[in-house]
Short mmCIF file of C-alpha atoms and ligand atoms in Angstrom, two decimals:
data_model
loop_
_atom_site.label_atom_id
_atom_site.label_comp_id
_atom_site.label_asym_id
_atom_site.label_seq_id
_atom_site.Cartn_x
_atom_site.Cartn_y
_atom_site.Cartn_z
CA MET N 978 77.76 -2.28 6.25
CA GLN N 979 75.12 -0.17 7.88
CA LEU N 980 75.94 0.13 11.58
CA ARG N 981 73.18 1.16 14.03
CA PHE N 982 74.41 3.54 16.85
CA THR N 983 73.07 5.69 19.66
CA LYS N 984 74.55 9.06 20.46
CA MET N 985 74.78 9.78 24.18
CA HIS N 986 76.62 12.02 26.61
CA GLY N 987 77.54 12.28 30.26
CA LEU N 988 77.80 16.04 31.09
CA GLY N 989 78.80 16.79 27.49
CA ASN N 990 81.46 14.13 27.31
CA ASP N 991 79.92 12.55 24.24
CA PHE N 992 79.77 8.98 22.97
CA VAL N 993 78.71 6.87 20.02
CA VAL N 994 77.33 3.65 21.58
CA VAL N 995 77.20 0.47 19.37
CA ASP N 996 75.53 -2.78 20.31
CA LEU N 997 77.81 -5.49 19.07
CA ILE N 998 75.59 -8.23 20.62
CA THR N 999 72.81 -7.94 18.07
CA GLN N 1000 75.13 -6.54 15.32
CA ARG N 1001 78.02 -8.80 14.57
CA PHE N 1002 80.84 -6.38 13.59
CA LYS N 1003 84.57 -6.03 14.40
CA LEU N 1004 85.50 -2.47 15.23
CA LYS N 1005 88.88 -1.54 13.84
CA PRO N 1006 90.79 1.71 14.61
CA HIS N 1007 89.79 3.32 11.33
CA HIS N 1008 86.13 2.58 12.13
CA ILE N 1009 86.55 4.39 15.45
CA ARG N 1010 88.15 7.43 13.86
CA LYS N 1011 85.37 7.65 11.29
CA LEU N 1012 82.57 7.29 13.93
CA ALA N 1013 84.20 9.86 16.10
CA ASP N 1014 85.01 12.32 13.26
CA ARG N 1015 82.84 15.51 13.87
CA HIS N 1016 82.91 16.32 10.05
CA PHE N 1017 83.10 13.09 8.20
CA GLY N 1018 81.37 10.76 10.73
CA VAL N 1019 79.03 11.07 13.63
CA GLY N 1020 81.30 12.87 16.16
CA CYS N 1021 82.20 11.91 19.70
CA ASP N 1022 85.00 11.71 22.32
CA GLN N 1023 84.78 8.00 22.79
CA VAL N 1024 83.12 5.08 21.04
CA LEU N 1025 81.53 2.60 23.49
CA ALA N 1026 80.93 -1.05 22.48
CA VAL N 1027 78.35 -3.31 24.19
CA GLU N 1028 79.52 -6.84 23.93
CA ILE N 1029 78.82 -10.41 25.15
CA PRO N 1030 80.86 -11.06 28.36
CA THR N 1031 83.92 -13.28 28.41
CA ARG N 1032 83.24 -14.49 31.96
CA PRO N 1033 80.09 -15.99 33.63
CA ASP N 1034 79.91 -13.52 36.57
CA VAL N 1035 79.15 -10.40 34.66
CA ASP N 1036 76.27 -9.17 32.55
CA PHE N 1037 78.16 -7.48 29.67
CA ARG N 1038 81.58 -6.59 28.23
CA TYR N 1039 82.12 -2.82 28.04
CA ARG N 1040 84.79 -1.63 25.60
CA ILE N 1041 86.04 1.84 25.14
CA TYR N 1042 87.84 3.57 22.30
CA ASN N 1043 89.24 7.11 22.30
CA ALA N 1044 88.48 9.20 19.22
CA GLU N 1045 92.04 8.65 17.90
CA GLY N 1046 91.16 4.92 17.64
CA SER N 1047 93.08 3.51 20.75
CA GLU N 1048 91.20 1.14 23.19
CA VAL N 1049 91.44 2.25 26.76
CA GLU N 1050 90.85 0.64 30.14
CA GLN N 1051 88.06 2.74 31.67
CA CYS N 1052 85.55 5.49 31.02
CA GLY N 1053 83.41 6.86 33.90
CA ASN N 1054 80.94 9.05 31.98
CA GLY N 1055 80.62 6.23 29.44
CA ALA N 1056 79.81 3.74 32.24
CA ARG N 1057 76.69 5.75 33.19
CA CYS N 1058 75.60 5.92 29.59
CA PHE N 1059 76.32 2.15 29.19
CA ALA N 1060 73.89 1.52 32.04
CA ARG N 1061 71.16 3.78 30.62
CA TYR N 1062 71.64 2.16 27.21
CA VAL N 1063 71.37 -1.49 28.14
CA VAL N 1064 68.28 -0.77 30.39
CA ASP N 1065 66.50 1.48 27.76
CA LYS N 1066 67.23 -1.19 25.09
CA ARG N 1067 65.88 -3.90 27.42
CA LEU N 1068 69.15 -5.82 27.06
CA THR N 1069 68.85 -6.50 30.79
CA GLY N 1070 66.09 -6.36 33.48
CA LYS N 1071 68.58 -5.83 36.30
CA GLN N 1072 68.89 -2.71 38.37
CA VAL N 1073 72.55 -3.48 39.32
CA ILE N 1074 74.61 -4.37 36.26
CA ARG N 1075 78.08 -5.88 36.42
CA VAL N 1076 80.28 -5.11 33.43
CA GLU N 1077 83.79 -6.24 32.56
CA THR N 1078 86.30 -3.70 31.21
CA LEU N 1079 90.01 -3.89 30.42
CA ALA N 1080 90.48 -2.42 34.01
CA GLY N 1081 88.30 -5.14 35.66
CA VAL N 1082 84.64 -5.47 36.79
CA ILE N 1083 82.67 -2.40 37.68
CA GLU N 1084 79.03 -2.20 38.90
CA LEU N 1085 76.41 0.21 37.52
CA GLU N 1086 73.12 1.03 39.24
CA LEU N 1087 70.20 3.21 38.12
CA ALA N 1088 69.56 5.60 40.89
CA GLU N 1089 66.77 8.10 41.73
CA ASN N 1090 65.89 10.91 39.37
CA ARG N 1091 67.52 9.16 36.34
CA GLN N 1092 71.00 9.47 37.87
CA VAL N 1093 73.40 6.46 37.52
CA ARG N 1094 75.64 5.38 40.43
CA VAL N 1095 78.89 3.51 39.50
CA ASP N 1096 81.22 1.58 41.79
CA MET N 1097 84.41 2.37 39.92
CA GLY N 1098 86.61 0.07 41.97
CA GLN N 1099 89.49 1.09 44.10
CA PRO N 1100 91.83 3.72 42.96
CA ILE N 1101 95.46 2.74 42.30
CA LEU N 1102 98.14 4.89 43.90
CA GLU N 1103 101.29 2.71 43.49
CA PRO N 1104 103.27 4.58 40.86
CA ALA N 1105 104.37 1.48 38.97
CA GLN N 1106 100.75 0.38 38.59
CA ILE N 1107 99.48 3.82 37.26
CA PRO N 1108 101.95 3.60 35.46
CA PHE N 1109 104.13 6.59 36.43
CA GLN N 1110 107.82 6.59 36.95
CA ALA N 1111 108.51 7.81 40.61
CA GLU N 1112 110.81 6.72 43.49
CA ALA N 1113 108.00 5.87 45.80
CA GLN N 1114 104.29 6.56 46.40
CA ALA N 1115 103.60 10.03 47.59
CA GLU N 1116 100.81 12.65 48.18
CA TYR N 1117 102.71 14.97 45.79
CA TYR N 1118 105.21 14.26 43.04
CA PRO N 1119 107.49 16.98 41.57
CA LEU N 1120 106.95 17.04 37.83
CA GLU N 1121 108.69 19.31 35.35
CA ILE N 1122 106.29 20.24 32.41
CA ASP N 1123 107.59 22.48 29.64
CA GLY N 1124 110.33 23.95 31.93
CA GLN N 1125 107.81 24.64 34.69
CA SER N 1126 107.93 22.67 38.08
CA TRP N 1127 104.48 21.35 39.36
CA GLN N 1128 103.68 19.37 42.53
CA VAL N 1129 101.10 16.87 41.14
CA GLY N 1130 98.92 14.00 42.18
CA ALA N 1131 98.99 10.72 40.22
CA VAL N 1132 96.19 8.19 40.39
CA SER N 1133 94.82 5.35 38.18
CA MET N 1134 91.18 4.45 38.02
CA GLY N 1135 92.17 1.69 35.62
CA ASN N 1136 93.37 4.48 33.28
CA PRO N 1137 96.20 6.89 34.22
CA HIS N 1138 95.60 10.35 35.57
CA VAL N 1139 97.82 13.28 36.66
CA VAL N 1140 96.22 16.05 38.76
CA LEU N 1141 97.70 19.51 38.67
CA PRO N 1142 96.60 22.06 41.30
CA VAL N 1143 95.61 25.50 39.91
CA ASP N 1144 94.16 28.70 41.59
CA ASN N 1145 91.46 29.12 38.98
CA VAL N 1146 90.37 26.51 36.36
CA ASP N 1147 89.19 29.36 34.09
CA THR N 1148 92.70 30.63 33.57
CA ALA N 1149 94.48 27.19 33.83
CA PRO N 1150 96.96 26.55 30.86
CA VAL N 1151 94.97 23.58 29.56
CA ALA N 1152 95.71 24.03 25.96
CA GLN N 1153 99.44 24.76 26.45
CA ILE N 1154 100.26 22.25 29.19
CA GLY N 1155 97.73 19.51 28.50
CA PRO N 1156 99.31 18.12 25.31
CA ILE N 1157 102.76 18.24 26.74
CA ALA N 1158 101.82 16.48 30.00
CA GLU N 1159 99.65 13.87 28.16
CA SER N 1160 102.81 12.59 26.57
CA HIS N 1161 105.22 13.18 29.39
CA PRO N 1162 107.97 10.52 29.35
CA ARG N 1163 107.33 9.58 33.05
CA PHE N 1164 103.89 8.24 31.92
CA PRO N 1165 104.77 5.27 29.70
CA GLN N 1166 101.11 4.73 28.65
CA ARG N 1167 100.59 8.59 28.32
CA VAL N 1168 98.13 10.15 30.74
CA ASN N 1169 94.82 12.09 31.35
CA VAL N 1170 95.71 15.60 32.61
CA GLY N 1171 93.38 17.08 35.26
CA PHE N 1172 93.56 20.81 36.38
CA MET N 1173 92.00 20.99 39.85
CA GLN N 1174 90.84 24.08 41.77
CA ILE N 1175 89.90 23.39 45.46
CA ILE N 1176 86.87 25.46 46.40
CA ASN N 1177 86.38 23.95 49.88
CA ARG N 1178 86.64 20.57 51.64
CA ASP N 1179 83.44 19.34 49.79
CA LYS N 1180 83.89 20.94 46.30
CA ILE N 1181 86.42 21.17 43.55
CA ARG N 1182 86.33 22.64 39.95
CA LEU N 1183 88.09 20.50 37.40
CA ARG N 1184 89.07 20.67 33.67
CA VAL N 1185 90.56 17.61 31.96
CA PHE N 1186 92.75 17.27 28.91
CA GLU N 1187 91.98 13.64 28.03
CA ARG N 1188 94.50 11.21 26.65
CA GLY N 1189 93.78 10.53 23.10
CA VAL N 1190 91.10 13.16 22.76
CA GLY N 1191 91.96 16.65 24.12
CA GLU N 1192 90.04 18.76 26.42
CA THR N 1193 86.45 17.33 27.06
CA LEU N 1194 83.52 18.97 28.82
CA ALA N 1195 83.65 16.25 31.53
CA CYS N 1196 85.73 13.31 32.47
CA GLY N 1197 84.31 10.74 34.96
CA THR N 1198 87.58 8.88 35.75
CA GLY N 1199 89.28 12.33 35.86
CA ALA N 1200 86.78 13.39 38.55
CA CYS N 1201 87.37 10.26 40.53
CA ALA N 1202 91.16 10.72 40.27
CA ALA N 1203 91.07 14.36 41.28
CA ALA N 1204 88.82 13.70 44.30
CA VAL N 1205 91.15 10.83 45.40
CA ALA N 1206 94.25 13.04 45.00
CA GLY N 1207 92.65 15.83 46.99
CA ILE N 1208 91.51 13.45 49.79
CA VAL N 1209 94.97 11.73 49.97
CA GLN N 1210 96.60 15.24 50.12
CA GLY N 1211 94.28 16.13 53.10
CA HIS N 1212 92.33 18.89 51.24
CA LEU N 1213 88.95 17.19 50.80
CA ASN N 1214 86.32 15.18 52.84
CA ASP N 1215 85.13 11.73 51.61
CA THR N 1216 82.31 13.07 49.52
CA VAL N 1217 83.21 15.75 46.84
CA THR N 1218 81.09 17.64 44.28
CA VAL N 1219 83.26 17.98 41.20
CA GLU N 1220 82.24 20.85 39.00
CA LEU N 1221 83.28 20.26 35.40
CA PRO N 1222 82.57 22.52 32.46
CA GLY N 1223 79.76 20.23 31.40
CA GLY N 1224 78.20 19.91 34.85
CA ALA N 1225 78.68 18.35 38.27
CA LEU N 1226 79.38 14.75 39.53
CA SER N 1227 79.30 13.45 43.07
CA ILE N 1228 82.35 11.40 44.04
CA HIS N 1229 82.62 9.41 47.36
CA TRP N 1230 85.71 7.64 48.58
CA SER N 1231 86.12 6.33 52.14
CA GLY N 1232 89.90 5.92 51.73
CA PRO N 1233 92.32 3.07 50.96
CA GLY N 1234 90.79 -0.34 50.60
CA HIS N 1235 87.35 1.23 49.46
CA PRO N 1236 86.04 1.71 46.00
CA VAL N 1237 85.29 5.16 44.44
CA ILE N 1238 81.52 5.79 43.95
CA MET N 1239 80.55 8.14 41.19
CA THR N 1240 76.98 9.42 40.77
CA GLY N 1241 75.83 11.53 37.79
CA PRO N 1242 73.57 11.75 34.71
CA ALA N 1243 73.40 9.89 31.39
CA THR N 1244 71.62 11.31 28.37
CA THR N 1245 70.53 9.86 25.14
CA VAL N 1246 70.52 12.33 22.24
CA PHE N 1247 69.57 10.45 19.03
CA GLU N 1248 69.66 7.12 17.25
CA GLY N 1249 71.22 6.67 13.70
CA GLN N 1250 72.85 4.37 11.18
CA ILE N 1251 76.18 4.99 9.53
CA GLN N 1252 77.86 3.24 6.52
CA VAL N 1253 81.11 1.70 7.75
N1 LIG D 918 90.48 9.51 27.60
C1 LIG D 918 90.47 8.44 28.62
C2 LIG D 918 89.36 7.44 28.47
C3 LIG D 918 87.93 8.13 28.66
C4 LIG D 918 87.77 8.70 30.03
C5 LIG D 918 86.73 9.78 30.20
N2 LIG D 918 85.91 10.10 29.03
C6 LIG D 918 85.80 9.33 31.39
O1 LIG D 918 84.64 9.73 31.45
O2 LIG D 918 86.31 8.65 32.35
C7 LIG D 918 91.74 7.62 28.65
O3 LIG D 918 92.45 7.69 27.60
O4 LIG D 918 92.09 7.02 29.64
#
């Protein structure tokens, strides 16, 4: 079958977007791996599927698959691209779009100068809900990784994140520590691994070794999780510029009981068709 797709990215975190409303097709893991393959397929970090909702109070269903083929709960950069896609394809005339994900409902809004604002919902800090094995909720958790002791943050944005403090992201041991932390036994669903450098109370630098992908140029949920961890730890104000290798996101969180608001760009690169 010929499958139409759109190649998009959010700060270099790149996606193959497929409209499964006008194309009736069931994506299986081997299809995801082919679409994501940068030599034998199109190439991307995640595949995003636009689907008919399963509930009356939302506009679309938004499904996310990591390059390795696994379906995941949430993708922040992908959410901004999802909004850009459904508006540009005239699949909706709304300015505020409600979409259902495995992690629940999020709201997407086209903002000024082609930015997209996403209500990512409330962060989850209770270890059992992340999921993360820990005695009790804390600002910092001791975590042994490859024989080295770290004091980390742990946050879920629907998907699990561990946040490691570093003095300089440029010299952070992302390639060495990322894969080991990703599969740490205390994270039963594995985990996205963020390396956070605090610049000041309004700005951090961040690199993310993503679960199921490896290091990406940007990670939206990772930016949210790092900002939340830094705010909980008392290092950051409630609005944070997160500088990632692919560019910057603005993250706002007013604290427990409030949602995380992420604002950033979404870019369409090209359209295509692929034999699957
Ligand atoms: N690798 C993530 C999913 C994609 C998240 C990232 N691309 C984002 O922008 O949030 C996970 O396994 O939870």
